[in-house]
Every structure is written in C-alpha cells, then in structure tokens.
Amino acid sequence: MSAITPSASPLQKLRSLGSVRSLPGPRRILLHTLLIGVALVMLYPLLWMLSSSLKPDTEIFTHPGLIPNELHPRNYSEGWSGSGNSFSLYITNSLIVTIGAVIGNVISCSLAAYAFARFEFRGKKIWFGLMLGTLMLPLQATLIPQYTIFYNLTWINTFLPLIVPKFLATDAFFIFLMVQFIRSIPRELDQAAMMDGANPLQIYVRIILPLMKPALVTTTIFTFIWTYDDFLSQLVYLQQNARFTVPLGLTLFLDKTSGSSYGAMFAMSTLALAPTLICFLVFQKRLVEGLATTGMKG
C-alpha cells in the first residue's frame, strides 16, 4: 500500500485506499473476506425485508430465513391500494415535503454560511457559537414551543411546518459544513470581482455558489434522506390520512385491534426505499467528494 503523507488531502487519502490491490495475496484475501462479512451483516436487514415482502403474513415471523417457502407477490398490489388511499399519495406527499426542504436548506444555509465566512459584523463569534450550540439541542426540547407557534399560525395538518423552517437556515450542521468550504475559497476572487463592480449578492451567485457544488450536493443528499425518513415531526404536524407521508402511511398497515398486514407493509417499505436509493446511487461520488473537501477539515 502506498504511504499516505500527513500533508495529503482527505480526498487523496480516500483515493489511496484503492492501493489495497497491491497487498500480498493472503492479506488481500483476508481483507476481502472481512469486508464481505461486514457487508453481509449490514445488508441482512434489507434482504430480510425484501424476502418478507414476498411471504404470506403467516410465514414472516415463523420462518425467519431469506428464501420464502411460498411466493406471495400480491403483497405489493394489496399494499399499494390497501391502506385507505393509494400508496402513491403518500409518496407524492413525501416528495413535496422533501423537495421543499431541500430547496429551503440549500438556499438559506448557503446564504447564512456566506455571511459567517465572508462578512464582519458585531457579535459574529457569539452568533456563530450560538448557532453551533443548537446542534446539541435535541428535537424533543424544541418540539412543544414549535408546535405552539405553528398551532397559533393555523399551520397544523399542512406541510408548512415541515418546509418553511428550512428557508430560515435552521439546520446548523449544514451551515457549519458550508462555512468550512467557503473559507477554503480564496478571498482574492471576491476582491477581483469587487474591483469589476460586483456587489456581495453578485459575488455569492456568480462566484461562491458555483465553487461550492460539493458542499451543496452533500447538503442536498443528507436533507433529502433525513427529511424523507423523518417520522416524529411528520407524526406531530400531520393529522389527516390524505396528508400522510410514507413513514406515516406505513403505520396504517399495523392494527393492534385486528390483524396487521405485515406482508403489505414490508412490500411498501421496499418500494419506499427507491427514492433514497436512487438519490444515493446518482450522487454517491459527489457525496464522497463533498465530505472529503468540507466535513473532514478541521
């Protein structure tokens, strides 16, 4: 394996991992066996869910193996139309909330990060410290005050409580991520643009945004996955079946008073993975680049 110099960038260190091909045969086989074993452990829950989506309800928990004794593909058709509304409604609602949150986070967090990274104003360090301090606040600590505000605004049972806060730069993690990236962009570019007559907003749009694509892609992917998979906030603010998102729609297959449709639930859970899986597969290269050039810097 090639040596990794202390001065190598995080991205160079990641790329250097590809040199495991130069390891001696036994060590390479041992390493590959270990990696395959870890991969199987990580993939087992996903494979079990996929297998359960094709089993009858009576077989899911009595035969925990991955190969069904009897294929039951009707779970997919029954699940798609068996929870009161077509499951496409819940997927559509989830995409509306998720895309709105992504747009809000990308715009507002990049603007806030630009201000912290490039401008000097009174109390800048204090405000930045307070912003970072919000990272340590659990969601449960702010849930009741936020619910009270949105209740007084009559926003309960709408998508607004899940989308509008994203346009107010409420995700400190992404602001910090972008601040780190913007600080790595030479200020000489800003000064050259100012000499050409550009104002701060034009510098942000024409210089900063194009250069921080890796950080924007990282923010987009994480916001998409975290919002799409969020259950607690959507459970609190959405009350009518027609407003439910995918996580809430899946709970409709569970009924403590009668029989639960586990097969249909696992079938729809498998389909619900598609958007996040496609998002990750399409942008995985950009995601690694974004983490390597922003989040791993001190």
mmCIF file of C-alpha atoms in Angstrom:
data_model
loop_
_atom_site.group_PDB
_atom_site.id
_atom_site.type_symbol
_atom_site.label_atom_id
_atom_site.label_comp_id
_atom_site.label_asym_id
_atom_site.label_seq_id
_atom_site.Cartn_x
_atom_site.Cartn_y
_atom_site.Cartn_z
ATOM 1 C CA MET A 1 0.000 0.000 0.000
ATOM 2 C CA SER A 2 1.307 3.406 -0.858
ATOM 3 C CA ALA A 3 2.201 5.625 2.057
ATOM 4 C CA ILE A 4 -0.186 8.419 2.977
ATOM 5 C CA THR A 5 1.699 11.586 3.783
ATOM 6 C CA PRO A 6 0.442 13.720 6.674
ATOM 7 C CA SER A 7 0.018 16.620 4.269
ATOM 8 C CA ALA A 8 -2.184 14.634 1.884
ATOM 9 C CA SER A 9 -5.681 15.999 1.485
ATOM 10 C CA PRO A 10 -8.645 13.951 2.777
ATOM 11 C CA LEU A 11 -9.685 13.220 -0.812
ATOM 12 C CA GLN A 12 -6.171 11.954 -1.621
ATOM 13 C CA LYS A 13 -6.282 9.742 1.473
ATOM 14 C CA LEU A 14 -9.585 8.235 0.342
ATOM 15 C CA ARG A 15 -8.249 7.599 -3.148
ATOM 16 C CA SER A 16 -5.138 5.953 -1.717
ATOM 17 C CA LEU A 17 -7.363 3.178 -0.284
ATOM 18 C CA GLY A 18 -7.613 1.833 -3.814
ATOM 19 C CA SER A 19 -3.999 0.643 -3.482
ATOM 20 C CA VAL A 20 -5.119 -2.425 -1.466
ATOM 21 C CA ARG A 21 -4.773 -4.256 -4.789
ATOM 22 C CA SER A 22 -1.021 -4.160 -4.203
ATOM 23 C CA LEU A 23 -1.315 -6.146 -0.945
ATOM 24 C CA PRO A 24 0.143 -9.688 -0.829
ATOM 25 C CA GLY A 25 -2.313 -12.462 -1.753
ATOM 26 C CA PRO A 26 -3.175 -13.836 1.756
ATOM 27 C CA ARG A 27 -3.630 -10.373 3.275
ATOM 28 C CA ARG A 28 -5.790 -9.287 0.361
ATOM 29 C CA ILE A 29 -7.972 -12.414 0.642
ATOM 30 C CA LEU A 30 -8.320 -11.900 4.409
ATOM 31 C CA LEU A 31 -9.237 -8.255 3.891
ATOM 32 C CA HIS A 32 -11.805 -9.068 1.203
ATOM 33 C CA THR A 33 -13.311 -11.848 3.358
ATOM 34 C CA LEU A 34 -13.643 -9.439 6.267
ATOM 35 C CA LEU A 35 -15.237 -6.772 4.074
ATOM 36 C CA ILE A 36 -17.690 -9.275 2.548
ATOM 37 C CA GLY A 37 -18.639 -10.486 6.027
ATOM 38 C CA VAL A 38 -19.285 -6.940 7.248
ATOM 39 C CA ALA A 39 -21.255 -6.175 4.072
ATOM 40 C CA LEU A 40 -23.477 -9.241 4.598
ATOM 41 C CA VAL A 41 -24.155 -8.231 8.204
ATOM 42 C CA MET A 42 -25.078 -4.719 7.048
ATOM 43 C CA LEU A 43 -27.252 -5.977 4.199
ATOM 44 C CA TYR A 44 -29.080 -8.720 6.123
ATOM 45 C CA PRO A 45 -31.907 -6.458 7.436
ATOM 46 C CA LEU A 46 -32.505 -5.148 3.901
ATOM 47 C CA LEU A 47 -32.504 -8.662 2.415
ATOM 48 C CA TRP A 48 -34.844 -9.877 5.201
ATOM 49 C CA MET A 49 -37.277 -7.045 4.449
ATOM 50 C CA LEU A 50 -37.183 -7.827 0.721
ATOM 51 C CA SER A 51 -37.765 -11.526 1.441
ATOM 52 C CA SER A 52 -40.609 -10.764 3.868
ATOM 53 C CA SER A 53 -42.322 -8.626 1.249
ATOM 54 C CA LEU A 54 -42.808 -11.807 -0.813
ATOM 55 C CA LYS A 55 -44.015 -14.062 2.033
ATOM 56 C CA PRO A 56 -47.551 -14.676 3.356
ATOM 57 C CA ASP A 57 -48.249 -12.988 6.711
ATOM 58 C CA THR A 58 -48.292 -16.366 8.467
ATOM 59 C CA GLU A 59 -44.755 -17.163 7.299
ATOM 60 C CA ILE A 60 -42.916 -13.891 8.006
ATOM 61 C CA PHE A 61 -42.157 -14.443 11.687
ATOM 62 C CA THR A 62 -42.382 -18.249 11.760
ATOM 63 C CA HIS A 63 -39.750 -18.773 9.055
ATOM 64 C CA PRO A 64 -37.040 -16.137 9.503
ATOM 65 C CA GLY A 65 -34.948 -17.462 6.584
ATOM 66 C CA LEU A 66 -34.371 -15.379 3.481
ATOM 67 C CA ILE A 67 -35.885 -17.841 0.984
ATOM 68 C CA PRO A 68 -39.732 -17.934 1.121
ATOM 69 C CA ASN A 69 -41.451 -21.311 1.146
ATOM 70 C CA GLU A 70 -44.293 -19.755 -0.855
ATOM 71 C CA LEU A 71 -44.092 -16.627 -3.010
ATOM 72 C CA HIS A 72 -46.822 -14.111 -2.272
ATOM 73 C CA PRO A 73 -46.296 -11.196 -4.735
ATOM 74 C CA ARG A 74 -49.860 -9.966 -4.105
ATOM 75 C CA ASN A 75 -48.447 -8.133 -1.070
ATOM 76 C CA TYR A 76 -47.376 -5.371 -3.463
ATOM 77 C CA SER A 77 -50.783 -4.885 -5.116
ATOM 78 C CA GLU A 78 -52.614 -5.188 -1.792
ATOM 79 C CA GLY A 79 -50.247 -2.746 -0.119
ATOM 80 C CA TRP A 80 -50.460 -0.199 -2.932
ATOM 81 C CA SER A 81 -54.243 0.140 -2.537
ATOM 82 C CA GLY A 82 -54.966 -1.414 0.846
ATOM 83 C CA SER A 83 -54.359 1.391 3.369
ATOM 84 C CA GLY A 84 -57.373 3.592 2.623
ATOM 85 C CA ASN A 85 -55.605 5.638 -0.085
ATOM 86 C CA SER A 86 -53.336 4.642 -2.909
ATOM 87 C CA PHE A 87 -49.762 4.493 -1.635
ATOM 88 C CA SER A 88 -48.798 6.827 -4.476
ATOM 89 C CA LEU A 89 -50.480 9.606 -2.448
ATOM 90 C CA TYR A 90 -48.069 9.088 0.456
ATOM 91 C CA ILE A 91 -45.061 9.002 -1.875
ATOM 92 C CA THR A 92 -46.249 12.226 -3.549
ATOM 93 C CA ASN A 93 -46.700 13.919 -0.154
ATOM 94 C CA SER A 94 -43.226 12.790 0.932
ATOM 95 C CA LEU A 95 -41.655 14.143 -2.250
ATOM 96 C CA ILE A 96 -43.417 17.517 -1.833
ATOM 97 C CA VAL A 97 -42.120 17.867 1.723
ATOM 98 C CA THR A 98 -38.654 16.569 0.879
ATOM 99 C CA ILE A 99 -38.086 18.692 -2.225
ATOM 100 C CA GLY A 100 -39.339 21.791 -0.399
ATOM 101 C CA ALA A 101 -36.955 21.093 2.489
ATOM 102 C CA VAL A 102 -34.024 20.543 0.123
ATOM 103 C CA ILE A 103 -34.625 23.823 -1.728
ATOM 104 C CA GLY A 104 -35.010 25.704 1.554
ATOM 105 C CA ASN A 105 -31.879 24.262 3.133
ATOM 106 C CA VAL A 106 -29.677 24.823 0.080
ATOM 107 C CA ILE A 107 -30.708 28.471 -0.296
ATOM 108 C CA SER A 108 -30.900 29.578 3.334
ATOM 109 C CA CYS A 109 -27.921 27.624 4.712
ATOM 110 C CA SER A 110 -25.637 28.757 1.877
ATOM 111 C CA LEU A 111 -26.628 32.410 2.460
ATOM 112 C CA ALA A 112 -26.022 32.115 6.220
ATOM 113 C CA ALA A 113 -22.698 30.371 5.645
ATOM 114 C CA TYR A 114 -21.658 33.081 3.172
ATOM 115 C CA ALA A 115 -22.374 35.740 5.791
ATOM 116 C CA PHE A 116 -20.401 33.963 8.527
ATOM 117 C CA ALA A 117 -17.475 33.169 6.226
ATOM 118 C CA ARG A 118 -17.093 36.473 4.387
ATOM 119 C CA PHE A 119 -18.552 39.363 6.425
ATOM 120 C CA GLU A 120 -17.514 41.050 9.646
ATOM 121 C CA PHE A 121 -20.333 42.203 11.920
ATOM 122 C CA ARG A 122 -20.839 42.901 15.614
ATOM 123 C CA GLY A 123 -21.071 39.742 17.721
ATOM 124 C CA LYS A 124 -20.136 37.485 14.820
ATOM 125 C CA LYS A 125 -18.278 34.955 17.001
ATOM 126 C CA ILE A 126 -21.079 34.917 19.578
ATOM 127 C CA TRP A 127 -23.740 34.328 16.933
ATOM 128 C CA PHE A 128 -21.622 31.633 15.327
ATOM 129 C CA GLY A 129 -21.133 29.936 18.706
ATOM 130 C CA LEU A 130 -24.859 30.099 19.437
ATOM 131 C CA MET A 131 -25.558 28.623 16.021
ATOM 132 C CA LEU A 132 -23.209 25.723 16.733
ATOM 133 C CA GLY A 133 -24.765 25.321 20.185
ATOM 134 C CA THR A 134 -28.113 24.499 18.596
ATOM 135 C CA LEU A 135 -26.502 21.312 17.279
ATOM 136 C CA MET A 136 -26.625 19.963 20.839
ATOM 137 C CA LEU A 137 -30.347 20.663 21.274
ATOM 138 C CA PRO A 138 -32.418 17.502 20.816
ATOM 139 C CA LEU A 139 -35.520 17.774 18.665
ATOM 140 C CA GLN A 140 -37.710 16.879 21.644
ATOM 141 C CA ALA A 141 -36.540 20.009 23.522
ATOM 142 C CA THR A 142 -37.914 22.364 20.876
ATOM 143 C CA LEU A 143 -40.916 20.349 19.756
ATOM 144 C CA ILE A 144 -43.526 21.837 22.100
ATOM 145 C CA PRO A 145 -42.579 25.531 21.525
ATOM 146 C CA GLN A 146 -42.510 24.941 17.762
ATOM 147 C CA TYR A 147 -45.876 23.165 17.880
ATOM 148 C CA THR A 148 -47.364 26.096 19.819
ATOM 149 C CA ILE A 149 -46.100 28.582 17.233
ATOM 150 C CA PHE A 150 -47.382 26.580 14.285
ATOM 151 C CA TYR A 151 -50.716 25.955 16.049
ATOM 152 C CA ASN A 152 -51.218 29.706 16.524
ATOM 153 C CA LEU A 153 -50.370 30.193 12.845
ATOM 154 C CA THR A 154 -53.010 27.517 11.984
ATOM 155 C CA TRP A 155 -50.365 25.547 10.098
ATOM 156 C CA ILE A 156 -51.131 22.198 11.788
ATOM 157 C CA ASN A 157 -52.104 19.470 9.312
ATOM 158 C CA THR A 158 -50.337 21.281 6.484
ATOM 159 C CA PHE A 159 -46.881 20.821 5.006
ATOM 160 C CA LEU A 160 -45.810 24.337 6.076
ATOM 161 C CA PRO A 161 -44.257 23.369 9.479
ATOM 162 C CA LEU A 162 -42.084 20.842 7.655
ATOM 163 C CA ILE A 163 -40.962 23.158 4.814
ATOM 164 C CA VAL A 164 -40.986 26.818 5.912
ATOM 165 C CA PRO A 165 -38.372 26.461 8.746
ATOM 166 C CA LYS A 166 -35.925 25.092 6.172
ATOM 167 C CA PHE A 167 -35.988 28.506 4.442
ATOM 168 C CA LEU A 168 -34.855 30.134 7.728
ATOM 169 C CA ALA A 169 -31.470 28.358 7.999
ATOM 170 C CA THR A 170 -32.443 26.216 10.960
ATOM 171 C CA ASP A 171 -30.022 23.340 10.208
ATOM 172 C CA ALA A 172 -26.758 24.428 11.871
ATOM 173 C CA PHE A 173 -24.907 21.337 10.661
ATOM 174 C CA PHE A 174 -25.206 22.374 7.008
ATOM 175 C CA ILE A 175 -24.296 25.990 7.775
ATOM 176 C CA PHE A 176 -21.125 24.839 9.508
ATOM 177 C CA LEU A 177 -20.366 22.493 6.601
ATOM 178 C CA MET A 178 -20.663 25.325 4.078
ATOM 179 C CA VAL A 179 -18.725 27.803 6.215
ATOM 180 C CA GLN A 180 -15.800 25.405 6.229
ATOM 181 C CA PHE A 181 -15.962 25.124 2.451
ATOM 182 C CA ILE A 182 -16.339 28.841 1.734
ATOM 183 C CA ARG A 183 -13.336 29.616 3.966
ATOM 184 C CA SER A 184 -11.219 27.465 1.628
ATOM 185 C CA ILE A 185 -12.149 29.643 -1.370
ATOM 186 C CA PRO A 186 -9.508 32.375 -1.869
ATOM 187 C CA ARG A 187 -10.706 35.861 -0.927
ATOM 188 C CA GLU A 188 -8.760 37.204 -3.892
ATOM 189 C CA LEU A 189 -11.626 36.016 -6.098
ATOM 190 C CA ASP A 190 -14.050 38.190 -4.135
ATOM 191 C CA GLN A 191 -11.695 41.167 -4.293
ATOM 192 C CA ALA A 192 -11.226 40.782 -8.039
ATOM 193 C CA ALA A 193 -14.985 40.652 -8.527
ATOM 194 C CA MET A 194 -15.448 43.771 -6.351
ATOM 195 C CA MET A 195 -12.895 45.637 -8.486
ATOM 196 C CA ASP A 196 -15.030 44.707 -11.502
ATOM 197 C CA GLY A 197 -18.034 46.294 -9.787
ATOM 198 C CA ALA A 198 -19.761 43.204 -8.378
ATOM 199 C CA ASN A 199 -21.777 43.610 -5.177
ATOM 200 C CA PRO A 200 -21.871 40.941 -2.399
ATOM 201 C CA LEU A 201 -25.010 39.284 -3.808
ATOM 202 C CA GLN A 202 -23.468 39.021 -7.279
ATOM 203 C CA ILE A 203 -20.287 37.540 -5.768
ATOM 204 C CA TYR A 204 -22.409 34.983 -3.923
ATOM 205 C CA VAL A 205 -24.382 33.991 -7.038
ATOM 206 C CA ARG A 206 -21.631 34.084 -9.672
ATOM 207 C CA ILE A 207 -18.528 33.001 -7.696
ATOM 208 C CA ILE A 208 -19.306 31.354 -4.367
ATOM 209 C CA LEU A 209 -22.224 29.130 -5.406
ATOM 210 C CA PRO A 210 -20.541 27.616 -8.499
ATOM 211 C CA LEU A 211 -17.399 26.814 -6.489
ATOM 212 C CA MET A 212 -19.213 25.141 -3.594
ATOM 213 C CA LYS A 213 -21.040 22.468 -5.598
ATOM 214 C CA PRO A 214 -19.645 19.568 -3.487
ATOM 215 C CA ALA A 215 -21.000 21.152 -0.293
ATOM 216 C CA LEU A 216 -24.360 21.868 -1.945
ATOM 217 C CA VAL A 217 -24.642 18.274 -3.186
ATOM 218 C CA THR A 218 -23.803 16.951 0.293
ATOM 219 C CA THR A 219 -26.476 19.188 1.808
ATOM 220 C CA THR A 220 -28.987 18.081 -0.818
ATOM 221 C CA ILE A 221 -28.408 14.369 -0.248
ATOM 222 C CA PHE A 222 -28.476 14.483 3.556
ATOM 223 C CA THR A 223 -31.525 16.769 3.639
ATOM 224 C CA PHE A 224 -33.326 14.506 1.188
ATOM 225 C CA ILE A 225 -32.623 11.329 3.178
ATOM 226 C CA TRP A 226 -33.233 12.819 6.645
ATOM 227 C CA THR A 227 -36.491 14.526 5.621
ATOM 228 C CA TYR A 228 -37.822 11.576 3.617
ATOM 229 C CA ASP A 229 -37.168 9.198 6.541
ATOM 230 C CA ASP A 230 -38.326 11.578 9.283
ATOM 231 C CA PHE A 231 -41.192 10.148 11.326
ATOM 232 C CA LEU A 232 -41.575 12.161 14.541
ATOM 233 C CA SER A 233 -42.063 15.645 13.062
ATOM 234 C CA GLN A 234 -44.466 14.380 10.415
ATOM 235 C CA LEU A 235 -46.411 12.440 13.064
ATOM 236 C CA VAL A 236 -46.791 15.592 15.178
ATOM 237 C CA TYR A 237 -47.843 18.024 12.444
ATOM 238 C CA LEU A 238 -49.825 15.839 10.011
ATOM 239 C CA GLN A 239 -53.139 14.501 11.284
ATOM 240 C CA GLN A 240 -55.329 13.606 8.292
ATOM 241 C CA ASN A 241 -54.785 10.487 6.230
ATOM 242 C CA ALA A 242 -54.756 12.485 2.992
ATOM 243 C CA ARG A 243 -51.728 14.479 4.279
ATOM 244 C CA PHE A 244 -49.736 11.483 5.445
ATOM 245 C CA THR A 245 -46.244 10.854 4.124
ATOM 246 C CA VAL A 246 -44.568 7.474 3.543
ATOM 247 C CA PRO A 247 -43.425 6.871 7.174
ATOM 248 C CA LEU A 248 -46.961 7.598 8.433
ATOM 249 C CA GLY A 249 -48.589 5.634 5.616
ATOM 250 C CA LEU A 250 -46.643 2.524 6.595
ATOM 251 C CA THR A 251 -48.102 2.624 10.122
ATOM 252 C CA LEU A 252 -51.613 2.190 8.680
ATOM 253 C CA PHE A 253 -50.793 -1.440 7.945
ATOM 254 C CA LEU A 254 -50.432 -2.096 11.695
ATOM 255 C CA ASP A 255 -53.609 -2.610 13.698
ATOM 256 C CA LYS A 256 -53.498 -3.800 17.314
ATOM 257 C CA THR A 257 -57.243 -4.462 17.487
ATOM 258 C CA SER A 258 -57.448 -6.714 14.436
ATOM 259 C CA GLY A 259 -54.915 -8.241 12.077
ATOM 260 C CA SER A 260 -51.854 -6.383 10.824
ATOM 261 C CA SER A 261 -50.822 -6.666 7.170
ATOM 262 C CA TYR A 262 -47.123 -7.270 7.673
ATOM 263 C CA GLY A 263 -46.571 -8.575 4.143
ATOM 264 C CA ALA A 264 -48.114 -5.463 2.574
ATOM 265 C CA MET A 265 -46.172 -3.234 4.977
ATOM 266 C CA PHE A 266 -42.854 -4.820 4.046
ATOM 267 C CA ALA A 267 -43.766 -4.639 0.349
ATOM 268 C CA MET A 268 -44.457 -0.898 0.569
ATOM 269 C CA SER A 269 -41.351 -0.430 2.723
ATOM 270 C CA THR A 270 -39.326 -1.968 -0.085
ATOM 271 C CA LEU A 271 -40.887 0.372 -2.649
ATOM 272 C CA ALA A 272 -40.398 3.342 -0.311
ATOM 273 C CA LEU A 273 -36.657 2.756 -0.406
ATOM 274 C CA ALA A 274 -36.498 3.524 -4.125
ATOM 275 C CA PRO A 275 -36.264 7.375 -3.951
ATOM 276 C CA THR A 276 -33.495 7.419 -1.334
ATOM 277 C CA LEU A 277 -31.618 4.589 -3.033
ATOM 278 C CA ILE A 278 -31.768 6.335 -6.418
ATOM 279 C CA CYS A 279 -30.683 9.624 -4.830
ATOM 280 C CA PHE A 280 -27.691 7.966 -3.174
ATOM 281 C CA LEU A 281 -26.622 5.981 -6.251
ATOM 282 C CA VAL A 282 -26.819 9.028 -8.528
ATOM 283 C CA PHE A 283 -24.907 11.359 -6.220
ATOM 284 C CA GLN A 284 -22.648 8.993 -4.249
ATOM 285 C CA LYS A 285 -19.474 10.215 -5.987
ATOM 286 C CA ARG A 286 -20.373 13.841 -5.263
ATOM 287 C CA LEU A 287 -21.256 12.903 -1.679
ATOM 288 C CA VAL A 288 -17.786 11.452 -1.018
ATOM 289 C CA GLU A 289 -16.144 14.479 -2.614
ATOM 290 C CA GLY A 290 -18.274 16.823 -0.540
ATOM 291 C CA LEU A 291 -17.453 15.096 2.747
ATOM 292 C CA ALA A 292 -13.775 14.880 1.846
ATOM 293 C CA THR A 293 -13.447 18.552 0.966
ATOM 294 C CA THR A 294 -15.658 20.026 3.688
ATOM 295 C CA GLY A 295 -16.708 17.937 6.646
ATOM 296 C CA MET A 296 -13.317 16.314 7.291
ATOM 297 C CA LYS A 297 -11.489 19.617 7.520
ATOM 298 C CA GLY A 298 -10.746 20.929 10.965
#
